[in-house]
Structure formats: C-alpha cells, structure tokens
C-alpha cells in the first residue's frame, strides 16, 4: 500500500463549487506539503503544514493538518478554471538520515473545473 | 529572486546512450533533490545533494548518478538508457537545514528514450 493516499483520484466540478482533497499518511507526519502541477510541468508550491491542527490559507485555498489522524485536507472555495490541475501532497519524515531532501508523494488528484 | 532552473527542458535519446541533466538551485540554497515522475509510479525520489555530498539516495539502479558543484548546481546522469527511463525529471531546491523549510521545484526535464 502507498505511504500517502490521496482521495479522490480525480474530481470534476462546476465553476463556483467548493471542493476538498484529502491526503492520508500511513506513517507519522513531520511536515506536509501541498503542490499543484500542470501536466508535464514543474510543481508549484502551495502550502506547508508542520503542526497538528495547523491551518493555512492562500487566496481561495485552505489546507489543514490533523496530526492525530495523520491526515491533511485541501479545500478550494468557489473554484475557478484556473484551479484546474494535479494536486499533490508530499510528506516529510523526521529530519536527518534517510529523510534528507526527500518528500514522499501521493499519487495526485486531477482536478477539472468546468466553466 | 530567480527560481530553480533545469536544463534542457526536453531531450530525446536512443536506448543505450547516456544523458546529463542540470539543475541550478535558488541562490543561497545548498540542497538539491532529484525526482523521477512517470504515469505509473508517480513521483519517486532519486537522491539528494548538500554541499557537494550525497546525503540520501532512493531505490534506483546504479545507472542513475549525480553530483553537486561548489556553487550548488547539480547534475544528474543516466547511463545506458532504457525505454523505461522516459520520464519527467524534476529537481527541488532547499536550504537543507534540519527543520523542513520548503522545497522549490524546477520546471523539469522531459526525457524521451526511443
């Protein structure tokens, strides 16, 4: 099984609708990253969460970290076509040793927003 | 400040050849990590370099190697290319400090092996 499971795998919404993407880890989280990717391009950093209960927002995107549940959620309010893309969560493990420079990623959630 | 620069953006190589990809991190960042992204396996960690030393390595064969220069620029080399090496190769730049500070990714190099 995957270390990081994202759900749903794909999502199609109408413009203006709210949506949530979940990321669940099978191991302890020491940092959780959210990235957005346009097909074939690099990853665009959205947010990083490090503390249980932490919540961050940027424009219409909010991310939360539930440390006990080893889960993070990404919520988009009033979606727009510009939000379309692949959303990836990446987990950082305890710093040092085999964790240096390494993020473990979920399989991604493909978001389509219809005008 | 300038972002992470990866060159070239696209490459087409023949099986058996070797290839070198380049990554210039954000100024002041001393850590460069490399990832391979394929439709089947997703994003997989290759290795990480910090101050010219490899600190961490993923589960890839020895055909995949890398190095880092004193100016923190990093190169990744793949020898004896196989069709399965076709992928988007991404590098990420960070300060490399103990506490997670953030990883900034480049636009990637799309490698096609024919």
PDB file of C-alpha atoms in Angstrom:
ATOM      1  CA  UNK A   1       0.000   0.000   0.000  1.00  0.00           C
ATOM      2  CA  UNK A   2       1.005   3.595  -0.558  1.00  0.00           C
ATOM      3  CA  UNK A   3       2.541   5.654   2.228  1.00  0.00           C
ATOM      4  CA  UNK A   4       0.357   8.562   1.183  1.00  0.00           C
ATOM      5  CA  UNK A   5      -3.135   8.048  -0.125  1.00  0.00           C
ATOM      6  CA  UNK A   6      -4.946  10.871  -1.846  1.00  0.00           C
ATOM      7  CA  UNK A   7      -8.673  10.957  -2.427  1.00  0.00           C
ATOM      8  CA  UNK A   8     -10.377  11.358  -4.708  1.00  0.00           C
ATOM      9  CA  UNK A   9      -8.093  10.375  -7.593  1.00  0.00           C
ATOM     10  CA  UNK A  10      -9.974  12.738  -9.873  1.00  0.00           C
ATOM     11  CA  UNK A  11     -12.575  15.406  -9.419  1.00  0.00           C
ATOM     12  CA  UNK A  12     -14.765  17.263 -11.895  1.00  0.00           C
ATOM     13  CA  UNK A  13     -16.615  20.298 -10.618  1.00  0.00           C
ATOM     14  CA  UNK A  14     -18.585  23.198 -11.989  1.00  0.00           C
ATOM     15  CA  UNK A  15     -17.039  26.622 -11.643  1.00  0.00           C
ATOM     16  CA  UNK A  16     -18.040  28.227  -8.365  1.00  0.00           C
ATOM     17  CA  UNK A  17     -18.343  24.984  -6.430  1.00  0.00           C
ATOM     18  CA  UNK A  18     -16.340  24.160  -3.315  1.00  0.00           C
ATOM     19  CA  UNK A  19     -14.230  21.033  -3.157  1.00  0.00           C
ATOM     20  CA  UNK A  20     -11.963  19.092  -0.802  1.00  0.00           C
ATOM     21  CA  UNK A  21      -8.987  16.826  -1.470  1.00  0.00           C
ATOM     22  CA  UNK A  22      -7.711  14.537   1.264  1.00  0.00           C
ATOM     23  CA  UNK A  23      -4.276  13.126   1.933  1.00  0.00           C
ATOM     24  CA  UNK A  24      -3.818  10.332   4.473  1.00  0.00           C
ATOM     25  CA  UNK A  25      -0.478   9.029   5.683  1.00  0.00           C
ATOM     26  CA  UNK A  26       0.308   5.560   6.985  1.00  0.00           C
ATOM     27  CA  UNK A  27       3.273   6.942   8.933  1.00  0.00           C
ATOM     28  CA  UNK A  28       3.896   9.824  11.315  1.00  0.00           C
ATOM     29  CA  UNK A  29       3.968  13.177   9.610  1.00  0.00           C
ATOM     30  CA  UNK A  30       6.632  15.753  10.391  1.00  0.00           C
ATOM     31  CA  UNK A  31       5.661  18.084   7.608  1.00  0.00           C
ATOM     32  CA  UNK A  32       3.024  18.024   4.897  1.00  0.00           C
ATOM     33  CA  UNK A  33       3.359  19.875   1.616  1.00  0.00           C
ATOM     34  CA  UNK A  34       0.761  20.670  -0.981  1.00  0.00           C
ATOM     35  CA  UNK A  35       1.775  21.301  -4.574  1.00  0.00           C
ATOM     36  CA  UNK A  36      -0.079  21.974  -7.799  1.00  0.00           C
ATOM     37  CA  UNK A  37       1.146  20.730 -11.152  1.00  0.00           C
ATOM     38  CA  UNK A  38       0.084  21.470 -14.678  1.00  0.00           C
ATOM     39  CA  UNK A  39       0.571  18.417 -16.866  1.00  0.00           C
ATOM     40  CA  UNK A  40       4.203  17.949 -17.838  1.00  0.00           C
ATOM     41  CA  UNK A  41       5.398  20.932 -15.857  1.00  0.00           C
ATOM     42  CA  UNK A  42       7.057  21.517 -12.517  1.00  0.00           C
ATOM     43  CA  UNK A  43       5.424  21.588  -9.108  1.00  0.00           C
ATOM     44  CA  UNK A  44       4.098  24.869  -7.784  1.00  0.00           C
ATOM     45  CA  UNK A  45       4.330  25.192  -4.009  1.00  0.00           C
ATOM     46  CA  UNK A  46       1.005  25.912  -2.336  1.00  0.00           C
ATOM     47  CA  UNK A  47       1.433  25.374   1.400  1.00  0.00           C
ATOM     48  CA  UNK A  48       3.445  23.620   4.060  1.00  0.00           C
ATOM     49  CA  UNK A  49       1.958  22.436   7.351  1.00  0.00           C
ATOM     50  CA  UNK A  50       4.044  21.294  10.263  1.00  0.00           C
ATOM     51  CA  UNK A  51       1.968  21.342  13.414  1.00  0.00           C
ATOM     52  CA  UNK A  52      -1.092  19.372  14.315  1.00  0.00           C
ATOM     53  CA  UNK A  53      -4.180  21.491  13.967  1.00  0.00           C
ATOM     54  CA  UNK A  54      -2.358  23.966  11.768  1.00  0.00           C
ATOM     55  CA  UNK A  55      -4.420  25.658   9.101  1.00  0.00           C
ATOM     56  CA  UNK A  56      -3.153  27.911   6.323  1.00  0.00           C
ATOM     57  CA  UNK A  57      -4.940  29.820   3.627  1.00  0.00           C
ATOM     58  CA  UNK A  58      -3.866  31.452   0.405  1.00  0.00           C
ATOM     59  CA  UNK A  59      -6.459  33.168  -1.710  1.00  0.00           C
ATOM     60  CA  UNK A  60      -9.260  30.621  -2.030  1.00  0.00           C
ATOM     61  CA  UNK A  61      -7.253  27.602  -0.939  1.00  0.00           C
ATOM     62  CA  UNK A  62      -7.140  26.369   2.664  1.00  0.00           C
ATOM     63  CA  UNK A  63      -5.142  23.447   3.983  1.00  0.00           C
ATOM     64  CA  UNK A  64      -5.395  21.770   7.376  1.00  0.00           C
ATOM     65  CA  UNK A  65      -3.288  19.198   9.167  1.00  0.00           C
ATOM     66  CA  UNK A  66      -4.797  16.694  11.575  1.00  0.00           C
ATOM     67  CA  UNK A  67      -1.729  15.166  13.187  1.00  0.00           C
ATOM     68  CA  UNK A  68      -3.630  12.555  15.209  1.00  0.00           C
ATOM     69  CA  UNK A  69      -5.362  11.251  12.128  1.00  0.00           C
ATOM     70  CA  UNK A  70      -2.175  11.650  10.078  1.00  0.00           C
ATOM     71  CA  UNK A  71      -4.289  13.403   7.529  1.00  0.00           C
ATOM     72  CA  UNK A  72      -4.395  16.679   5.663  1.00  0.00           C
ATOM     73  CA  UNK A  73      -7.144  18.262   3.627  1.00  0.00           C
ATOM     74  CA  UNK A  74      -7.033  20.893   0.903  1.00  0.00           C
ATOM     75  CA  UNK A  75     -10.176  22.906   0.430  1.00  0.00           C
ATOM     76  CA  UNK A  76     -10.900  25.195  -2.526  1.00  0.00           C
ATOM     77  CA  UNK A  77     -13.700  27.696  -2.189  1.00  0.00           C
ATOM     78  CA  UNK A  78     -15.610  28.942  -5.225  1.00  0.00           C
ATOM     79  CA  UNK A  79     -13.462  27.038  -7.715  1.00  0.00           C
ATOM     80  CA  UNK A  80     -12.315  28.642 -10.971  1.00  0.00           C
ATOM     81  CA  UNK A  81     -10.939  27.165 -14.202  1.00  0.00           C
ATOM     82  CA  UNK A  82      -7.510  28.429 -13.108  1.00  0.00           C
ATOM     83  CA  UNK A  83      -7.626  25.944 -10.223  1.00  0.00           C
ATOM     84  CA  UNK A  84      -7.564  23.026 -12.642  1.00  0.00           C
ATOM     85  CA  UNK A  85      -4.509  20.792 -12.497  1.00  0.00           C
ATOM     86  CA  UNK A  86      -2.981  17.988 -10.489  1.00  0.00           C
ATOM     87  CA  UNK A  87      -2.770  18.439  -6.733  1.00  0.00           C
ATOM     88  CA  UNK A  88      -0.061  16.526  -4.927  1.00  0.00           C
ATOM     89  CA  UNK A  89       0.590  16.095  -1.247  1.00  0.00           C
ATOM     90  CA  UNK A  90       4.118  15.353  -0.110  1.00  0.00           C
ATOM     91  CA  UNK A  91       5.204  14.154   3.310  1.00  0.00           C
ATOM     92  CA  UNK A  92       8.434  14.887   5.077  1.00  0.00           C
ATOM     93  CA  UNK A  93       9.602  12.396   7.664  1.00  0.00           C
ATOM     94  CA  UNK A  94      11.781  13.116  10.681  1.00  0.00           C
ATOM     95  CA  UNK A  95      14.735  15.235   9.545  1.00  0.00           C
ATOM     96  CA  UNK A  96      18.049  13.518   9.143  1.00  0.00           C
ATOM     97  CA  UNK A  97      19.268  10.140   7.998  1.00  0.00           C
ATOM     98  CA  UNK A  98      17.203   8.658   5.227  1.00  0.00           C
ATOM     99  CA  UNK A  99      14.911  11.653   5.224  1.00  0.00           C
ATOM    100  CA  UNK A 100      17.326  14.257   3.918  1.00  0.00           C
ATOM    101  CA  UNK A 101      15.861  16.123   0.983  1.00  0.00           C
ATOM    102  CA  UNK A 102      13.180  13.530   0.485  1.00  0.00           C
ATOM    103  CA  UNK A 103       9.468  14.020   0.139  1.00  0.00           C
ATOM    104  CA  UNK A 104       7.167  11.063  -0.329  1.00  0.00           C
ATOM    105  CA  UNK A 105       4.278  11.957  -2.598  1.00  0.00           C
ATOM    106  CA  UNK A 106       0.736  10.798  -3.012  1.00  0.00           C
ATOM    107  CA  UNK A 107      -0.451   9.705  -6.421  1.00  0.00           C
ATOM    108  CA  UNK A 108      -2.114  13.050  -7.098  1.00  0.00           C
ATOM    109  CA  UNK A 109      -5.666  14.302  -7.578  1.00  0.00           C
ATOM    110  CA  UNK A 110      -6.659  15.527 -11.030  1.00  0.00           C
ATOM    111  CA  UNK A 111      -8.986  18.495 -10.765  1.00  0.00           C
ATOM    112  CA  UNK A 112     -11.117  19.649 -13.690  1.00  0.00           C
ATOM    113  CA  UNK A 113     -13.209  22.802 -13.375  1.00  0.00           C
ATOM    114  CA  UNK A 114     -15.878  23.378 -15.982  1.00  0.00           C
ATOM    115  CA  UNK A 115     -16.793  26.999 -16.772  1.00  0.00           C
TER     116      UNK A 115
ATOM    117  CA  UNK B   1      14.921  36.073  -6.729  1.00  0.00           C
ATOM    118  CA  UNK B   2      15.423  33.602  -9.552  1.00  0.00           C
ATOM    119  CA  UNK B   3      13.754  30.229  -9.208  1.00  0.00           C
ATOM    120  CA  UNK B   4      15.091  26.759  -9.820  1.00  0.00           C
ATOM    121  CA  UNK B   5      16.430  26.342 -13.359  1.00  0.00           C
ATOM    122  CA  UNK B   6      16.527  22.987 -15.084  1.00  0.00           C
ATOM    123  CA  UNK B   7      18.129  22.426 -18.463  1.00  0.00           C
ATOM    124  CA  UNK B   8      17.367  21.239 -21.003  1.00  0.00           C
ATOM    125  CA  UNK B   9      13.554  21.233 -20.964  1.00  0.00           C
ATOM    126  CA  UNK B  10      13.271  18.403 -23.479  1.00  0.00           C
ATOM    127  CA  UNK B  11      15.561  15.596 -24.556  1.00  0.00           C
ATOM    128  CA  UNK B  12      15.237  12.696 -26.936  1.00  0.00           C
ATOM    129  CA  UNK B  13      17.818   9.943 -26.606  1.00  0.00           C
ATOM    130  CA  UNK B  14      18.336   6.479 -28.018  1.00  0.00           C
ATOM    131  CA  UNK B  15      18.482   3.329 -25.923  1.00  0.00           C
ATOM    132  CA  UNK B  16      21.990   2.665 -24.678  1.00  0.00           C
ATOM    133  CA  UNK B  17      23.059   6.281 -24.730  1.00  0.00           C
ATOM    134  CA  UNK B  18      23.751   8.349 -21.659  1.00  0.00           C
ATOM    135  CA  UNK B  19      22.310  11.695 -20.640  1.00  0.00           C
ATOM    136  CA  UNK B  20      23.185  14.538 -18.275  1.00  0.00           C
ATOM    137  CA  UNK B  21      20.585  16.864 -16.794  1.00  0.00           C
ATOM    138  CA  UNK B  22      21.346  20.095 -14.974  1.00  0.00           C
ATOM    139  CA  UNK B  23      19.710  21.891 -12.060  1.00  0.00           C
ATOM    140  CA  UNK B  24      20.605  25.316 -10.682  1.00  0.00           C
ATOM    141  CA  UNK B  25      19.031  25.919  -7.270  1.00  0.00           C
ATOM    142  CA  UNK B  26      17.784  29.152  -5.778  1.00  0.00           C
ATOM    143  CA  UNK B  27      20.647  31.383  -4.735  1.00  0.00           C
ATOM    144  CA  UNK B  28      21.688  30.524  -1.193  1.00  0.00           C
ATOM    145  CA  UNK B  29      20.141  27.065  -1.246  1.00  0.00           C
ATOM    146  CA  UNK B  30      22.645  24.299  -0.656  1.00  0.00           C
ATOM    147  CA  UNK B  31      20.438  21.251  -1.096  1.00  0.00           C
ATOM    148  CA  UNK B  32      19.280  19.785  -4.396  1.00  0.00           C
ATOM    149  CA  UNK B  33      16.988  16.762  -4.614  1.00  0.00           C
ATOM    150  CA  UNK B  34      16.122  14.863  -7.769  1.00  0.00           C
ATOM    151  CA  UNK B  35      12.882  13.076  -8.592  1.00  0.00           C
ATOM    152  CA  UNK B  36      11.590  10.938 -11.434  1.00  0.00           C
ATOM    153  CA  UNK B  37       7.939  11.272 -12.388  1.00  0.00           C
ATOM    154  CA  UNK B  38       6.154   8.675 -14.522  1.00  0.00           C
ATOM    155  CA  UNK B  39       2.449   7.969 -15.037  1.00  0.00           C
ATOM    156  CA  UNK B  40       2.768   4.525 -13.494  1.00  0.00           C
ATOM    157  CA  UNK B  41       4.993   5.192 -10.489  1.00  0.00           C
ATOM    158  CA  UNK B  42       4.284   8.837  -9.777  1.00  0.00           C
ATOM    159  CA  UNK B  43       6.982  10.958  -8.172  1.00  0.00           C
ATOM    160  CA  UNK B  44       9.925   8.963  -6.882  1.00  0.00           C
ATOM    161  CA  UNK B  45      12.944  10.260  -5.029  1.00  0.00           C
ATOM    162  CA  UNK B  46      16.310   9.667  -6.696  1.00  0.00           C
ATOM    163  CA  UNK B  47      18.877  11.364  -4.446  1.00  0.00           C
ATOM    164  CA  UNK B  48      19.771  14.499  -2.545  1.00  0.00           C
ATOM    165  CA  UNK B  49      22.975  16.506  -2.501  1.00  0.00           C
ATOM    166  CA  UNK B  50      24.057  19.012   0.116  1.00  0.00           C
ATOM    167  CA  UNK B  51      27.336  20.900  -0.016  1.00  0.00           C
ATOM    168  CA  UNK B  52      28.688  18.603  -2.741  1.00  0.00           C
ATOM    169  CA  UNK B  53      27.905  15.440  -0.757  1.00  0.00           C
ATOM    170  CA  UNK B  54      25.194  12.901  -1.418  1.00  0.00           C
ATOM    171  CA  UNK B  55      23.211  12.649   1.802  1.00  0.00           C
ATOM    172  CA  UNK B  56      20.363  10.463   0.712  1.00  0.00           C
ATOM    173  CA  UNK B  57      19.569   8.042  -2.070  1.00  0.00           C
ATOM    174  CA  UNK B  58      16.400   6.389  -3.331  1.00  0.00           C
ATOM    175  CA  UNK B  59      15.925   2.913  -4.752  1.00  0.00           C
ATOM    176  CA  UNK B  60      17.241   3.355  -8.260  1.00  0.00           C
ATOM    177  CA  UNK B  61      19.899   1.343 -10.076  1.00  0.00           C
ATOM    178  CA  UNK B  62      23.491   2.498 -10.229  1.00  0.00           C
ATOM    179  CA  UNK B  63      22.919   3.783 -13.765  1.00  0.00           C
ATOM    180  CA  UNK B  64      21.470   6.854 -12.097  1.00  0.00           C
ATOM    181  CA  UNK B  65      24.109   9.065 -10.563  1.00  0.00           C
ATOM    182  CA  UNK B  66      24.567  12.668  -9.651  1.00  0.00           C
ATOM    183  CA  UNK B  67      26.929  15.259  -8.369  1.00  0.00           C
ATOM    184  CA  UNK B  68      26.909  18.745  -6.959  1.00  0.00           C
ATOM    185  CA  UNK B  69      29.364  21.527  -7.577  1.00  0.00           C
ATOM    186  CA  UNK B  70      30.730  24.137  -5.204  1.00  0.00           C
ATOM    187  CA  UNK B  71      28.179  26.684  -6.467  1.00  0.00           C
ATOM    188  CA  UNK B  72      25.406  24.203  -5.511  1.00  0.00           C
ATOM    189  CA  UNK B  73      24.464  23.459  -9.107  1.00  0.00           C
ATOM    190  CA  UNK B  74      23.741  19.794  -9.546  1.00  0.00           C
ATOM    191  CA  UNK B  75      23.850  17.381 -12.434  1.00  0.00           C
ATOM    192  CA  UNK B  76      22.168  14.048 -12.818  1.00  0.00           C
ATOM    193  CA  UNK B  77      23.490  11.392 -15.160  1.00  0.00           C
ATOM    194  CA  UNK B  78      21.758   8.321 -16.516  1.00  0.00           C
ATOM    195  CA  UNK B  79      23.929   5.823 -18.348  1.00  0.00           C
ATOM    196  CA  UNK B  80      22.871   3.019 -20.687  1.00  0.00           C
ATOM    197  CA  UNK B  81      19.410   4.449 -21.163  1.00  0.00           C
ATOM    198  CA  UNK B  82      16.406   2.135 -21.216  1.00  0.00           C
ATOM    199  CA  UNK B  83      12.941   2.803 -22.607  1.00  0.00           C
ATOM    200  CA  UNK B  84      11.612   2.815 -19.045  1.00  0.00           C
ATOM    201  CA  UNK B  85      13.782   5.813 -18.202  1.00  0.00           C
ATOM    202  CA  UNK B  86      11.434   8.009 -20.206  1.00  0.00           C
ATOM    203  CA  UNK B  87      10.031  10.389 -17.626  1.00  0.00           C
ATOM    204  CA  UNK B  88       9.837  13.920 -16.330  1.00  0.00           C
ATOM    205  CA  UNK B  89      12.855  14.577 -14.135  1.00  0.00           C
ATOM    206  CA  UNK B  90      12.389  17.234 -11.502  1.00  0.00           C
ATOM    207  CA  UNK B  91      14.812  18.804  -9.120  1.00  0.00           C
ATOM    208  CA  UNK B  92      13.963  20.589  -5.906  1.00  0.00           C
ATOM    209  CA  UNK B  93      15.970  23.224  -4.111  1.00  0.00           C
ATOM    210  CA  UNK B  94      16.011  23.858  -0.373  1.00  0.00           C
ATOM    211  CA  UNK B  95      18.237  25.265   2.341  1.00  0.00           C
ATOM    212  CA  UNK B  96      18.952  21.740   3.560  1.00  0.00           C
ATOM    213  CA  UNK B  97      18.553  22.705   7.197  1.00  0.00           C
ATOM    214  CA  UNK B  98      17.380  20.200   9.767  1.00  0.00           C
ATOM    215  CA  UNK B  99      13.917  21.681  10.050  1.00  0.00           C
ATOM    216  CA  UNK B 100      11.785  21.403   6.975  1.00  0.00           C
ATOM    217  CA  UNK B 101      11.909  24.770   5.345  1.00  0.00           C
ATOM    218  CA  UNK B 102      10.367  24.183   1.982  1.00  0.00           C
ATOM    219  CA  UNK B 103      11.203  22.670  -1.336  1.00  0.00           C
ATOM    220  CA  UNK B 104      11.006  24.678  -4.558  1.00  0.00           C
ATOM    221  CA  UNK B 105      10.801  22.677  -7.741  1.00  0.00           C
ATOM    222  CA  UNK B 106      12.062  23.451 -11.207  1.00  0.00           C
ATOM    223  CA  UNK B 107      10.036  23.080 -14.394  1.00  0.00           C
ATOM    224  CA  UNK B 108      11.590  19.707 -15.123  1.00  0.00           C
ATOM    225  CA  UNK B 109      13.347  17.981 -17.985  1.00  0.00           C
ATOM    226  CA  UNK B 110      11.209  15.739 -20.161  1.00  0.00           C
ATOM    227  CA  UNK B 111      13.370  12.782 -21.261  1.00  0.00           C
ATOM    228  CA  UNK B 112      12.147  10.517 -24.025  1.00  0.00           C
ATOM    229  CA  UNK B 113      14.121   7.352 -24.780  1.00  0.00           C
ATOM    230  CA  UNK B 114      13.476   5.776 -28.180  1.00  0.00           C
TER     231      UNK B 114
END
